């Protein structure tokens, strides 16, 4: 059967084929005098295909097909950047004579990048990916030759794209055919990857690292080309390449947070800021503005890069040394007033180009090969092991537990506080008599302080960290407004009010800003240190005010992911020891206690402050848990239970001595009413697995009486506080509607009623009941209960049916159940 993610692979391959066909036709049909496809149309079409390839690449990245993802995302960035350049030419922003200087730096970078990826692909026997990467690399090289000598290389470029198109169409349609036929028809060479092959690729988001390294190659090529004389100067035609690199690195930053890699996410968030600053500087040349780079914030940025490089050595020594070159790059920016336009900065970028190519080869090869190129992994750990008092923290997914949000992401506090440092020190730069746009403040404040702070706020919100999310979002809005308006100077409300009345002391706002920047720097350092080392820990201080709910104090009950069997086992142990826990179900979250722990049932009842008209209910994992008491229950009722469960149907049945077998003791009075009790078998694998472990459970909604239902695990602790001993976390509830409550107290008379119609429609319940009754009227009972059913009982049931044939008691109410006569209840189909 076809792999479910192979559709994305087909889309990616066919997208590459479509783009290649577009460029193939344009190259073959164009002449040195006139282009076959106008620049604007060509650029828009390339952008559309680039978005499609980026989608396919990210989807395959999440499914761990990493080499294919690297190819898709790299080609997507290539066509995105070149498409934007073509649009600028088509709109008259660039002259046709400037097309060569604008395209060559980007094409050179992708020529080398795809050549490296293609080489790795052939080394690990990925023939299709090798052909695609190698041919597009040759096409880029021939396109550079064609731009340098008119009419030269155009046919060779088209020939390379023709080969890519043919291979892609065959492979892509072969995959689609395999999916459509469920693997019955599979053209040769298009076989789907086996599970064992998938497991050989490392699940460390290495494809995102490869893509980010390609973006480093791209930006370094753009900045180093003026130094080498390949292009005359940095111009507006290079902005699409630089900003494409920045956007892709921001996207990979999010993937790193999803992969629980805080250090990588922070590093590539930093480099994305550099890409936008470089692009902004190039954009100023269009307005004939000479950029000026003040000293403070590039120097601060170099300090942040240096600290990050030291901590990144715990992943690999090579990665830490590589990041130090970006610290040197920032020092070069600070040392020269014109920043990116001067030789020293461009020379450092030339070194970064060479290092990025080497890192791309190492990372891509180690990503897919069982033979690893040594990168110095373990050196940092060995060094720390020799230092007394330092203990490294284990880096796994549990580092960022509990996950209280709707998705899995790592903490973003490190990047958030670092962006506050950058923005704060950027504010201290004085414009003087210069053009405000010429001073490189906007990219640092708007991108670092605004855009990335909003990104950190989104990640914090996804983790359910409401306070952190609010803070980072407010910071982002504040820095963005300041950077865009250029007149909101003070950063604190007091400063703003004093400035409004003209009473702001000289230098007060700058002093407050520097203090804010230093505090943010300490928070950055503390978070990156505490996330790396188990002990010691840099103090952040105790909370001045403790609030109820998650995060309100240091002691929070265990919040464990429901998808893990070990988590369910942990909650089961808590319940066996008399604890009460929040649990997801097929409807809303509930509060549960083990029936064989009467003290826990009483505790749950008191926590809820249960109203007498809303008693607790009894839940079981299957009808087999009623086996010890089946002789005390009606065969008709048991048949109805077996037909209706598992589902979101609660059945109210008569109380009886059968309840004594569950070990409730004196706590039995808190379940149900003196006359009846609600019992249910939920249609939720997590809930049934937990009940299998602890036995039947007493259940009530996980909210104080009178409040709305709890639809997220984050609300369980927020509503019930420290009275809860544990929470199984499964994100938002699948349904916001409660269960359907059916009155079965008079089921032997042929009637059922409805106390509440919830998730399961009334017609569906009636249909199930009618079918069960139909079997009983024909003497067909459940084989498990044949020993308990006598002919007289069957005759008695039939007499009840005849007596009630004329009744039509169908109705509904809140407290008085509606009844349904058997002979007159139609068989309603959903």
XYZ file of C-alpha atoms in Angstrom, residues 150-481:
332
model
C 24.939 36.592 -25.341
C 23.576 33.495 -27.063
C 26.044 31.168 -25.375
C 24.774 28.447 -23.054
C 21.078 29.036 -23.678
C 20.555 25.746 -25.533
C 22.644 23.866 -22.957
C 20.493 25.323 -20.156
C 17.362 24.176 -21.965
C 18.829 20.696 -22.510
C 19.515 20.302 -18.786
C 15.989 21.373 -17.895
C 14.658 18.949 -20.497
C 16.363 16.054 -18.723
C 14.999 17.239 -15.359
C 11.526 17.492 -16.874
C 11.604 13.976 -18.332
C 12.925 12.363 -15.144
C 10.497 14.309 -12.970
C 7.438 13.542 -15.090
C 8.231 9.816 -15.173
C 8.976 9.600 -11.470
C 6.183 11.922 -10.327
C 3.441 10.279 -12.380
C 4.813 6.867 -11.394
C 4.323 7.769 -7.746
C 0.834 9.105 -8.401
C -0.093 5.928 -10.269
C 1.176 3.856 -7.361
C -0.923 5.907 -4.925
C -4.077 5.697 -7.047
C -3.769 1.922 -7.490
C -2.665 1.358 -3.873
C 0.689 -0.011 -4.996
C -0.715 -2.511 -7.529
C 0.775 -0.653 -10.506
C 4.289 0.637 -9.909
C 6.525 1.687 -12.834
C 10.161 0.543 -12.544
C 12.339 2.816 -10.434
C 9.436 4.544 -8.676
C 9.073 2.160 -5.742
C 8.064 3.706 -2.467
C 10.612 3.972 0.309
C 10.447 1.169 2.814
C 10.114 1.822 6.507
C 13.562 0.405 7.199
C 15.054 2.941 4.773
C 13.195 5.790 6.421
C 14.696 4.869 9.765
C 18.248 5.309 8.417
C 17.702 9.053 8.069
C 18.418 10.930 11.255
C 15.441 12.630 12.889
C 17.276 15.806 13.832
C 15.822 18.273 11.307
C 19.122 18.023 9.397
C 17.405 18.966 6.155
C 16.542 22.335 7.697
C 20.227 22.761 8.579
C 21.168 21.997 4.971
C 18.689 24.545 3.641
C 19.952 27.200 6.076
C 23.520 26.507 4.989
C 22.455 26.971 1.364
C 21.014 30.353 2.388
C 24.374 31.225 3.971
C 26.035 30.313 0.680
C 23.558 32.550 -1.124
C 24.087 35.646 1.028
C 27.849 35.135 1.162
C 27.980 34.844 -2.628
C 25.976 38.053 -3.063
C 28.239 40.002 -0.692
C 31.552 38.488 -1.834
C 30.944 38.962 -5.569
C 31.557 42.774 -5.466
C 34.857 42.134 -3.682
C 35.921 39.658 -6.384
C 34.841 41.986 -9.182
C 32.131 39.646 -10.474
C 29.567 42.424 -10.105
C 30.309 46.131 -9.765
C 28.567 46.751 -6.433
C 25.770 45.667 -4.100
C 22.520 46.870 -5.671
C 18.741 46.604 -5.517
C 18.899 43.573 -7.825
C 20.450 41.591 -4.961
C 17.646 42.349 -2.509
C 15.446 39.422 -3.717
C 18.249 36.931 -3.053
C 19.062 38.299 0.408
C 15.456 38.568 1.542
C 14.642 35.136 0.117
C 17.463 33.780 2.291
C 16.019 35.619 5.293
C 12.482 34.311 4.776
C 13.662 30.723 4.337
C 15.833 30.922 7.446
C 12.865 32.212 9.450
C 10.818 29.270 8.205
C 13.573 26.839 9.179
C 13.744 28.569 12.576
C 10.142 27.492 13.203
C 10.989 23.933 12.113
C 13.864 23.877 14.596
C 11.518 24.917 17.392
C 9.247 22.076 16.362
C 12.252 19.733 16.441
C 13.003 20.902 20.033
C 16.359 22.425 18.990
C 16.497 25.809 20.727
C 20.137 26.519 19.895
C 19.714 25.989 16.142
C 16.465 27.982 16.104
C 18.190 30.884 17.867
C 21.216 30.828 15.554
C 19.203 30.836 12.347
C 16.893 33.472 13.794
C 20.015 35.616 14.267
C 21.224 34.995 10.709
C 17.760 35.831 9.327
C 18.128 39.262 10.959
C 21.456 39.706 9.162
C 19.888 38.749 5.821
C 17.161 41.389 6.180
C 19.713 44.014 7.246
C 21.873 43.192 4.209
C 18.867 43.419 1.904
C 17.838 46.732 3.463
C 21.315 48.151 2.824
C 21.153 47.017 -0.805
C 17.695 48.563 -1.148
C 19.007 51.976 -0.053
C 21.244 52.086 -3.124
C 18.105 52.364 -5.269
C 17.378 55.693 -3.542
C 21.042 56.771 -3.743
C 21.330 56.665 0.046
C 24.668 55.653 1.531
C 24.019 53.383 4.562
C 25.742 54.069 7.864
C 26.244 51.395 10.516
C 26.626 52.684 14.109
C 28.881 50.709 16.412
C 26.661 49.601 19.361
C 24.346 46.970 17.983
C 26.717 45.072 15.632
C 29.124 44.856 18.582
C 26.324 43.578 20.828
C 25.303 41.140 18.106
C 28.855 39.749 17.996
C 28.689 39.115 21.756
C 25.403 37.232 21.349
C 26.855 35.163 18.492
C 29.936 34.342 20.571
C 27.884 33.130 23.543
C 25.659 31.081 21.262
C 28.705 29.555 19.555
C 30.128 28.402 22.887
C 26.901 26.674 23.881
C 26.468 25.195 20.380
C 29.722 23.290 20.896
C 27.706 20.816 22.964
C 26.100 19.684 19.680
C 29.351 19.542 17.723
C 32.683 21.338 17.907
C 32.565 22.143 14.177
C 29.205 23.890 14.522
C 30.447 26.057 17.375
C 33.558 27.111 15.431
C 31.431 27.838 12.359
C 29.194 30.176 14.349
C 32.221 32.115 15.613
C 32.754 33.384 12.052
C 29.412 35.177 12.310
C 30.661 36.882 15.460
C 33.680 38.008 13.404
C 31.301 39.171 10.673
C 29.416 41.380 13.137
C 32.701 42.824 14.404
C 33.607 43.671 10.799
C 30.248 45.451 10.391
C 30.876 47.466 13.563
C 34.445 48.325 12.535
C 33.507 49.901 9.199
C 30.950 52.715 8.919
C 29.494 51.545 5.597
C 29.072 48.001 6.847
C 28.107 45.595 4.089
C 29.568 47.755 1.302
C 33.171 47.674 2.504
C 35.929 45.177 1.788
C 36.479 43.880 5.306
C 32.857 42.782 5.717
C 32.758 41.265 2.241
C 36.042 39.429 2.905
C 34.586 37.759 5.995
C 31.603 36.728 3.882
C 34.007 35.149 1.397
C 35.394 33.001 4.226
C 31.856 32.151 5.329
C 31.097 31.058 1.734
C 33.896 28.485 1.809
C 32.977 27.278 5.291
C 29.277 27.058 4.425
C 30.035 24.877 1.400
C 32.121 22.550 3.601
C 29.436 22.466 6.310
C 26.775 21.742 3.670
C 28.730 18.728 2.444
C 29.300 17.399 5.981
C 25.748 17.987 7.198
C 24.029 16.578 4.110
C 26.262 13.491 4.031
C 25.801 12.775 7.754
C 22.048 13.263 7.325
C 21.583 10.295 4.993
C 24.651 8.105 5.424
C 25.362 5.474 8.047
C 29.075 6.404 7.847
C 29.486 9.726 9.633
C 32.081 12.432 8.992
C 33.470 13.366 12.451
C 32.364 16.807 13.658
C 33.644 16.784 17.220
C 30.481 15.540 18.889
C 31.066 14.711 22.539
C 34.107 16.986 22.982
C 32.121 19.606 24.893
C 30.512 16.924 27.057
C 33.899 15.410 27.840
C 35.299 18.828 28.785
C 32.351 19.661 31.046
C 32.667 16.230 32.674
C 36.131 17.234 33.905
C 34.814 20.358 35.615
C 33.400 19.800 39.074
C 30.027 21.343 39.799
C 28.868 21.422 36.159
C 26.278 18.890 34.980
C 24.960 18.927 31.434
C 21.222 18.629 30.936
C 19.981 15.758 28.790
C 18.730 17.165 25.472
C 15.566 15.315 24.560
C 11.929 16.193 24.008
C 11.192 15.973 27.725
C 13.424 19.020 28.261
C 10.532 21.244 27.224
C 7.757 19.304 28.992
C 5.050 19.897 30.027
C 3.620 20.865 26.674
C 0.543 22.816 27.651
C -0.352 24.153 24.218
C -1.955 22.765 21.110
C 1.320 21.811 19.447
C 4.870 20.736 20.231
C 7.504 23.441 20.195
C 10.602 24.245 22.208
C 10.850 27.313 24.437
C 11.600 30.522 22.529
C 12.726 32.653 25.480
C 16.395 32.622 24.414
C 15.695 34.188 21.012
C 13.035 36.514 22.437
C 15.332 38.056 25.054
C 18.215 38.272 22.551
C 15.990 40.250 20.169
C 15.120 42.635 23.012
C 18.849 43.176 23.588
C 19.434 43.996 19.915
C 16.458 46.332 19.645
C 17.287 48.106 22.915
C 20.859 48.893 21.932
C 19.744 49.900 18.432
C 17.578 52.584 20.044
C 20.670 54.187 21.567
C 22.063 55.019 18.109
C 21.903 58.723 17.308
C 20.886 59.883 13.855
C 22.380 63.371 14.040
C 22.204 65.291 10.783
C 22.060 62.108 8.682
C 19.090 60.863 6.723
C 17.144 58.683 9.212
C 16.819 55.935 6.616
C 20.577 55.778 6.112
C 21.282 54.748 9.706
C 20.884 50.971 9.944
C 18.369 51.009 12.774
C 15.191 49.915 11.013
C 16.252 46.312 10.231
C 17.507 45.722 13.759
C 14.483 47.226 15.502
C 11.663 46.226 13.135
C 12.947 42.762 12.185
C 14.665 41.736 15.439
C 12.517 43.620 17.919
C 9.274 43.418 15.947
C 9.085 40.414 13.623
C 11.077 37.886 15.626
C 9.452 38.923 18.909
C 6.059 38.195 17.346
C 7.420 34.841 16.182
C 8.561 34.055 19.730
C 5.160 35.113 21.039
C 3.465 32.738 18.597
C 5.695 29.843 19.668
C 5.011 30.591 23.339
C 1.278 30.694 22.631
C 1.502 27.336 20.857
C 3.042 25.912 24.028
C 0.218 27.331 26.128
C 2.509 29.848 27.878
C 0.029 32.688 27.930
C 2.065 35.187 29.947
C 5.261 34.781 27.899
C 3.233 34.952 24.705
C 1.625 38.224 25.797
C 4.947 39.764 26.808
C 6.749 38.904 23.565
C 3.784 40.038 21.482
C 3.679 43.408 23.291
C 7.423 43.795 22.853
C 7.067 43.002 19.167
C 4.332 45.584 18.653
C 6.287 48.191 20.647
C 9.530 47.779 18.688
C 7.728 47.581 15.337
C 5.799 50.802 16.000
